[in-house]
Tab-separated table of C-alpha atoms in Angstrom:
chain	number	residue	atom	x	y	z
A	30	MET	CA	0.000	0.000	0.000
A	31	GLU	CA	1.808	3.092	-1.230
A	32	ASN	CA	1.336	6.844	-0.879
A	33	THR	CA	-0.903	6.409	2.141
A	34	SER	CA	-1.411	9.289	4.532
A	35	ILE	CA	-3.169	8.055	7.656
A	36	LEU	CA	-4.899	10.269	10.223
A	37	VAL	CA	-5.624	8.742	13.628
A	38	LEU	CA	-8.221	10.533	15.739
A	39	GLY	CA	-7.196	10.375	19.394
A	40	ALA	CA	-4.290	8.905	21.346
A	41	GLY	CA	-5.872	7.425	24.442
A	42	GLU	CA	-6.341	3.894	25.775
A	43	LEU	CA	-6.957	2.498	22.291
A	44	GLY	CA	-5.417	5.211	20.134
A	45	MET	CA	-1.880	4.679	21.431
A	46	PRO	CA	-1.769	0.909	20.705
A	47	VAL	CA	-3.284	1.529	17.263
A	48	ILE	CA	-0.661	4.178	16.468
A	49	ARG	CA	2.246	2.052	17.756
A	50	ASN	CA	1.224	-0.848	15.554
A	51	LEU	CA	0.475	1.228	12.462
A	52	VAL	CA	3.972	2.682	12.783
A	53	ALA	CA	5.541	-0.763	13.252
A	54	LYS	CA	3.694	-2.267	10.274
A	55	SER	CA	4.484	0.657	7.973
A	56	LYS	CA	8.221	0.895	8.697
A	57	HIS	CA	9.184	-0.949	5.531
A	58	LEU	CA	6.399	0.468	3.360
A	59	PRO	CA	7.261	3.436	1.137
A	60	ASN	CA	5.479	6.765	1.480
A	61	VAL	CA	3.285	5.873	4.466
A	62	LYS	CA	2.825	8.846	6.772
A	63	ILE	CA	0.965	8.704	10.089
A	64	THR	CA	-0.537	11.760	11.771
A	65	VAL	CA	-2.551	12.000	14.979
A	66	LEU	CA	-5.157	14.695	15.568
A	67	LEU	CA	-5.122	16.052	19.123
A	68	ARG	CA	-6.334	19.146	20.888
A	69	LEU	CA	-3.636	21.817	21.180
A	70	SER	CA	-4.103	21.690	24.956
A	71	THR	CA	-3.259	17.969	24.886
A	72	ILE	CA	-0.150	18.497	22.762
A	73	ASN	CA	1.092	21.183	25.174
A	74	SER	CA	-0.157	19.497	28.350
A	75	THR	CA	2.031	19.219	31.440
A	76	ASP	CA	-0.043	16.277	32.721
A	77	ILE	CA	2.404	13.409	33.310
A	78	GLU	CA	0.468	10.738	31.395
A	79	LYS	CA	-0.411	13.000	28.471
A	80	LYS	CA	3.158	14.277	28.264
A	81	ARG	CA	4.450	10.694	28.274
A	82	ASN	CA	2.176	9.873	25.333
A	83	ILE	CA	3.236	12.992	23.430
A	84	ASP	CA	6.907	12.154	23.991
A	85	GLU	CA	6.297	8.621	22.717
A	86	LEU	CA	4.469	9.895	19.625
A	87	LYS	CA	7.378	12.188	18.849
A	88	ALA	CA	9.821	9.312	19.313
A	89	LEU	CA	7.726	7.261	16.880
A	90	LYS	CA	8.048	10.151	14.412
A	91	VAL	CA	4.278	10.529	14.233
A	92	GLU	CA	3.179	13.988	13.153
A	93	LEU	CA	1.067	15.854	15.710
A	94	LEU	CA	-1.768	17.892	14.230
A	95	ALA	CA	-3.679	20.312	16.451
A	96	GLY	CA	-7.419	20.190	15.988
A	97	ASP	CA	-10.695	19.829	17.841
A	98	LEU	CA	-13.329	17.327	16.755
A	99	THR	CA	-16.018	19.549	18.256
A	100	SER	CA	-15.208	22.142	15.570
A	101	PRO	CA	-17.809	22.797	12.843
A	102	SER	CA	-18.062	20.138	10.138
A	103	SER	CA	-16.642	22.555	7.574
A	104	VAL	CA	-13.413	22.753	9.592
A	105	LEU	CA	-13.185	18.967	9.959
A	106	ILE	CA	-13.730	18.452	6.235
A	107	GLN	CA	-10.766	20.692	5.456
A	108	ILE	CA	-8.601	18.725	7.907
A	109	PHE	CA	-9.682	15.318	6.606
A	110	LYS	CA	-9.193	16.271	2.936
A	111	ALA	CA	-5.428	16.011	3.337
A	112	PHE	CA	-5.544	12.294	4.196
A	113	ASP	CA	-6.121	9.037	2.345
A	114	ALA	CA	-7.355	7.179	5.427
A	115	VAL	CA	-8.893	8.071	8.783
A	116	VAL	CA	-8.854	5.737	11.805
A	117	SER	CA	-11.130	6.927	14.608
A	118	CYS	CA	-10.097	6.121	18.181
A	119	THR	CA	-12.316	8.745	19.799
A	120	GLY	CA	-14.264	6.488	22.143
A	121	TYR	CA	-17.677	7.451	23.483
A	122	GLY	CA	-16.254	10.306	25.552
A	123	ASN	CA	-18.061	12.827	23.411
A	124	GLY	CA	-21.385	11.184	24.131
A	125	ALA	CA	-24.330	10.728	21.793
A	126	GLY	CA	-26.143	13.579	20.115
A	127	GLY	CA	-24.794	12.904	16.650
A	128	PHE	CA	-21.040	13.097	17.246
A	129	GLN	CA	-20.187	9.845	15.442
A	130	LEU	CA	-22.509	10.734	12.559
A	131	LYS	CA	-20.934	14.168	12.306
A	132	LEU	CA	-17.464	12.628	12.025
A	133	THR	CA	-18.608	10.113	9.424
A	134	ARG	CA	-20.307	12.746	7.277
A	135	ALA	CA	-17.189	14.919	7.432
A	136	VAL	CA	-15.022	11.974	6.351
A	137	LEU	CA	-17.338	11.229	3.417
A	138	ASP	CA	-17.646	14.882	2.383
A	139	ALA	CA	-13.854	15.224	2.496
A	140	GLY	CA	-13.481	12.394	-0.003
A	141	VAL	CA	-11.341	10.245	2.296
A	142	LYS	CA	-10.574	6.959	0.534
A	143	ARG	CA	-10.745	4.679	3.576
A	144	TYR	CA	-12.398	4.978	6.983
A	145	PHE	CA	-12.161	2.922	10.160
A	146	PRO	CA	-14.949	4.416	12.337
A	147	TRP	CA	-15.169	4.149	16.110
A	148	GLN	CA	-17.113	0.873	16.139
A	149	PHE	CA	-14.650	-1.089	18.263
A	150	GLY	CA	-17.028	-3.052	20.461
A	151	VAL	CA	-20.036	-5.328	20.236
A	152	ASP	CA	-22.226	-6.447	17.326
A	153	PHE	CA	-24.635	-3.518	17.232
A	154	GLU	CA	-26.821	-5.051	14.524
A	155	ILE	CA	-27.607	-8.188	16.503
A	156	ILE	CA	-28.393	-6.020	19.527
A	157	GLY	CA	-30.612	-3.837	17.328
A	158	ARG	CA	-32.237	-0.470	17.806
A	159	GLY	CA	-33.930	0.623	20.998
A	160	SER	CA	-31.582	-1.256	23.326
A	161	ALA	CA	-30.748	-0.214	26.869
A	162	GLN	CA	-27.646	1.571	25.547
A	163	ASP	CA	-28.980	4.457	23.442
A	164	LEU	CA	-25.480	5.224	22.107
A	165	PHE	CA	-25.740	2.084	19.984
A	166	ASP	CA	-28.542	3.478	17.803
A	167	GLU	CA	-26.172	6.105	16.450
A	168	GLN	CA	-23.627	3.398	15.677
A	169	LEU	CA	-26.275	1.737	13.509
A	170	ASP	CA	-26.931	5.083	11.813
A	171	VAL	CA	-23.209	5.316	11.001
A	172	ARG	CA	-23.287	1.860	9.411
A	173	GLN	CA	-26.338	2.771	7.364
A	174	LEU	CA	-24.650	5.940	6.119
A	175	LEU	CA	-21.450	4.109	5.165
A	176	ARG	CA	-23.377	1.435	3.273
A	177	SER	CA	-25.375	4.061	1.383
A	178	GLN	CA	-22.303	5.237	-0.542
A	179	LYS	CA	-19.447	3.721	-2.539
A	180	ALA	CA	-16.779	6.445	-2.702
A	181	THR	CA	-15.246	5.889	0.740
A	182	LYS	CA	-14.244	2.335	1.587
A	183	TRP	CA	-14.853	1.410	5.204
A	184	VAL	CA	-13.867	-1.262	7.715
A	185	ILE	CA	-15.637	-1.906	11.017
A	186	ILE	CA	-13.767	-3.929	13.645
A	187	SER	CA	-15.867	-5.764	16.242
A	188	THR	CA	-13.752	-6.414	19.325
A	189	GLY	CA	-16.114	-7.212	22.169
A	190	LEU	CA	-15.349	-5.708	25.565
A	191	PHE	CA	-11.949	-4.457	26.687
A	192	THR	CA	-10.584	-7.412	28.693
A	193	SER	CA	-9.773	-5.304	31.751
A	194	TYR	CA	-13.419	-4.267	32.166
A	195	LEU	CA	-14.389	-7.769	33.315
A	196	PHE	CA	-12.078	-7.295	36.285
A	197	GLU	CA	-12.791	-3.614	37.031
A	198	PRO	CA	-14.980	-2.865	40.085
A	199	PHE	CA	-17.073	-0.310	38.156
A	200	PHE	CA	-18.400	-2.994	35.780
A	201	GLY	CA	-19.974	-4.876	38.676
A	202	VAL	CA	-18.888	-8.410	37.759
A	203	LEU	CA	-15.857	-9.012	39.985
A	204	ASN	CA	-15.356	-7.612	43.474
A	205	LEU	CA	-12.004	-8.601	44.929
A	206	GLU	CA	-12.724	-6.843	48.247
A	207	THR	CA	-15.787	-8.976	49.021
A	208	LYS	CA	-14.609	-11.977	46.969
A	209	THR	CA	-17.807	-11.938	44.942
A	210	ILE	CA	-18.441	-12.710	41.276
A	211	ASN	CA	-21.674	-11.553	39.674
A	212	ALA	CA	-22.874	-13.225	36.487
A	213	LEU	CA	-24.788	-10.844	34.230
A	214	GLY	CA	-27.938	-12.664	33.100
A	215	SER	CA	-26.775	-16.215	33.823
A	216	TRP	CA	-23.639	-18.264	34.399
A	217	ASP	CA	-23.828	-19.511	30.805
A	218	THR	CA	-23.993	-16.028	29.270
A	219	SER	CA	-20.813	-15.459	27.284
A	220	VAL	CA	-18.769	-12.386	26.430
A	221	THR	CA	-15.958	-11.729	23.958
A	222	VAL	CA	-13.046	-9.649	25.249
A	223	THR	CA	-9.903	-8.200	23.660
A	224	THR	CA	-7.100	-6.097	25.151
A	225	PRO	CA	-6.429	-2.632	23.669
A	226	GLU	CA	-2.924	-3.850	22.804
A	227	ASP	CA	-4.331	-6.729	20.746
A	228	ILE	CA	-6.913	-4.437	19.138
A	229	GLY	CA	-4.088	-2.118	18.123
A	230	LYS	CA	-2.045	-4.996	16.703
A	231	LEU	CA	-4.976	-6.468	14.784
A	232	THR	CA	-6.193	-3.089	13.507
A	233	ALA	CA	-2.782	-2.547	11.911
A	234	GLU	CA	-2.822	-6.066	10.455
A	235	ILE	CA	-6.291	-5.475	8.990
A	236	PHE	CA	-5.325	-2.033	7.679
A	237	PHE	CA	-2.291	-3.303	5.772
A	238	ASN	CA	-3.711	-6.705	4.825
A	239	GLU	CA	-3.312	-7.842	1.230
A	240	PRO	CA	-5.665	-8.198	-0.536
A	241	ILE	CA	-7.128	-5.012	0.877
A	242	ILE	CA	-10.044	-5.407	3.288
A	243	GLU	CA	-12.917	-3.030	2.583
A	244	ASP	CA	-16.650	-2.462	3.040
A	245	CYS	CA	-17.071	-5.144	5.679
A	246	ILE	CA	-17.206	-5.960	9.376
A	247	VAL	CA	-14.194	-7.838	10.741
A	248	TYR	CA	-14.495	-9.786	13.995
A	249	ILE	CA	-11.534	-10.152	16.323
A	250	GLY	CA	-11.243	-11.518	19.851
A	251	GLY	CA	-8.756	-12.286	22.579
A	252	ASP	CA	-11.108	-14.625	24.415
A	253	THR	CA	-14.734	-15.707	24.549
A	254	LEU	CA	-15.857	-17.066	27.898
A	255	THR	CA	-18.905	-17.519	30.095
A	256	TYR	CA	-19.264	-15.960	33.526
A	257	ARG	CA	-18.914	-19.468	34.973
A	258	GLN	CA	-15.557	-19.820	33.225
A	259	LEU	CA	-14.566	-16.387	34.502
A	260	ALA	CA	-15.408	-17.444	38.059
A	261	ASP	CA	-13.317	-20.594	37.655
A	262	ILE	CA	-10.381	-18.509	36.381
A	263	VAL	CA	-10.599	-16.144	39.352
A	264	GLU	CA	-10.711	-18.996	41.864
A	265	THR	CA	-7.810	-20.793	40.162
A	266	LEU	CA	-5.585	-17.701	40.144
A	267	SER	CA	-6.483	-16.609	43.671
A	268	GLY	CA	-6.543	-20.064	45.236
A	269	GLU	CA	-9.698	-19.015	47.085
A	270	LYS	CA	-13.432	-19.573	46.812
A	271	PHE	CA	-15.536	-16.627	45.696
A	272	LYS	CA	-19.211	-16.078	46.394
A	273	ARG	CA	-21.114	-16.545	43.129
A	274	GLU	CA	-24.264	-14.545	42.473
A	275	ILE	CA	-26.466	-13.950	39.427
A	276	ILE	CA	-27.801	-10.534	38.475
A	277	THR	CA	-30.896	-11.635	36.574
A	278	ILE	CA	-32.424	-9.872	33.588
A	279	ASP	CA	-35.367	-8.918	35.827
A	280	GLN	CA	-32.941	-7.275	38.255
A	281	LEU	CA	-31.180	-5.479	35.407
A	282	ASP	CA	-34.549	-4.284	34.073
A	283	ASN	CA	-35.477	-2.974	37.500
A	284	ASP	CA	-32.094	-1.267	37.966
A	285	LEU	CA	-32.647	0.659	34.731
A	286	LYS	CA	-36.164	1.673	35.731
A	287	ILE	CA	-34.801	3.101	38.975
A	288	ASP	CA	-31.817	4.810	37.322
A	289	PRO	CA	-32.464	5.012	33.541
A	290	ASN	CA	-29.474	7.253	32.832
A	291	ASN	CA	-26.889	5.124	34.620
A	292	PHE	CA	-24.179	4.424	32.024
A	293	VAL	CA	-22.907	1.250	33.730
A	294	LYS	CA	-26.413	-0.171	34.253
A	295	LYS	CA	-27.069	0.276	30.522
A	296	TYR	CA	-23.968	-1.750	29.701
A	297	GLN	CA	-24.785	-4.417	32.283
A	298	HIS	CA	-28.214	-4.817	30.685
A	299	ILE	CA	-26.676	-5.243	27.222
A	300	PHE	CA	-24.164	-7.833	28.408
A	301	GLY	CA	-26.726	-9.575	30.604
A	302	ASN	CA	-28.981	-10.128	27.594
A	303	GLY	CA	-26.065	-11.805	25.862
A	304	ALA	CA	-27.119	-10.999	22.284
A	305	GLY	CA	-24.374	-9.551	20.085
A	306	VAL	CA	-21.708	-9.477	22.795
A	307	SER	CA	-19.869	-12.697	21.973
A	308	TRP	CA	-18.741	-14.789	19.012
A	309	GLY	CA	-16.654	-17.889	18.531
A	310	LEU	CA	-12.937	-17.259	18.243
A	311	ASP	CA	-12.911	-19.503	15.163
A	312	GLN	CA	-14.855	-16.725	13.405
A	313	THR	CA	-12.164	-14.127	14.039
A	314	PHE	CA	-9.543	-12.535	11.810
A	315	ASN	CA	-6.801	-13.387	14.297
A	316	PHE	CA	-7.799	-17.073	14.337
A	317	HIS	CA	-7.677	-17.370	10.557
A	318	LYS	CA	-4.380	-15.461	10.381
A	319	ARG	CA	-2.923	-17.454	13.310
A	320	ILE	CA	-2.151	-14.284	15.260
A	321	ASP	CA	-1.736	-14.839	19.000
A	322	THR	CA	-3.891	-12.798	21.368
A	323	MET	CA	-4.134	-12.554	25.141
A	324	SER	CA	-6.796	-14.580	26.948
A	325	ALA	CA	-8.744	-13.329	29.953
A	326	LYS	CA	-6.791	-15.690	32.212
A	327	GLN	CA	-3.455	-14.470	30.844
A	328	TRP	CA	-4.478	-10.843	31.340
A	329	ALA	CA	-5.639	-11.459	34.910
A	330	GLY	CA	-2.468	-13.366	35.748
A	331	LEU	CA	-0.300	-10.503	34.542
A	332	ASN	CA	-2.279	-7.527	35.829
A	333	ILE	CA	-3.791	-8.531	39.183
A	334	ASN	CA	-1.709	-9.240	42.291
A	335	TRP	CA	-3.599	-12.283	43.518
A	336	LYS	CA	-1.250	-12.742	46.482
A	337	GLN	CA	-2.369	-9.465	48.039
A	338	LEU	CA	-6.131	-9.987	48.054
A	339	PRO	CA	-7.957	-9.023	51.274
A	340	LEU	CA	-7.772	-11.765	53.900
A	341	GLY	CA	-10.739	-13.923	54.720
A	342	LEU	CA	-13.195	-16.000	52.735
A	343	THR	CA	-16.795	-15.201	51.938
A	344	ASP	CA	-19.477	-17.019	53.853
């Protein structure tokens, strides 16, 4: 792939791994130039983490372009016009209200040849419209818009959940303090997870794949497991018994009625239903390309200090 100018939107939890891997894959390709669009305040930030990322981007010889995605569409179109491809790593931080549609329209109006939208996540079409997570309806609108045209080639990468989220207290599945594991929906409900590092690696592989991948949805995955399997993993790594509880669909329904705007409750409802949140690893790009990815057990073994869990077993 020659004469390719790539613009990455964002350099956060997913953006940085994507950029690292695009740079690594393009090292021996002629005329590939990678730019990242960041707010000027981010580029000049004295925040330790942001400054570390900026220093790394400079070391990677990635060009830093100051810009704000909340700018009018006319401004974004002028920015995007200079690039052959746009890879969006914006996340949902900007909320709903048409942000993803605005970006997509600007990309199309700018005549960008290839677009990887922010669709890193679940299978929105199986979940369908009107789900507990209203952000997903706009993701379906983006897909409809992309399919309605032929000028800009697009690739959507379905990744499942970030692996770490299964183990984060905010998600409500695992509580290391109380040694409790909550199954969303049932113990046999499954979820596909992938680490940001693997998403970055596989995004670069998909981007530079020959023959070129275009106008399709590509599934990837680090692991697909049930909540029962997750509980077994936790008990194996910790060497302790955890209290196992089920948060039923009825409970999840009731939680949303009580607090309909709760972002986490919306996600718990989606994952508790089980539709569109998992797929067999044998269906994935990485499986067919024989690319190694990190399993949930591997991630937990590397990132959680199981020897320093609070003392005492649950009743």
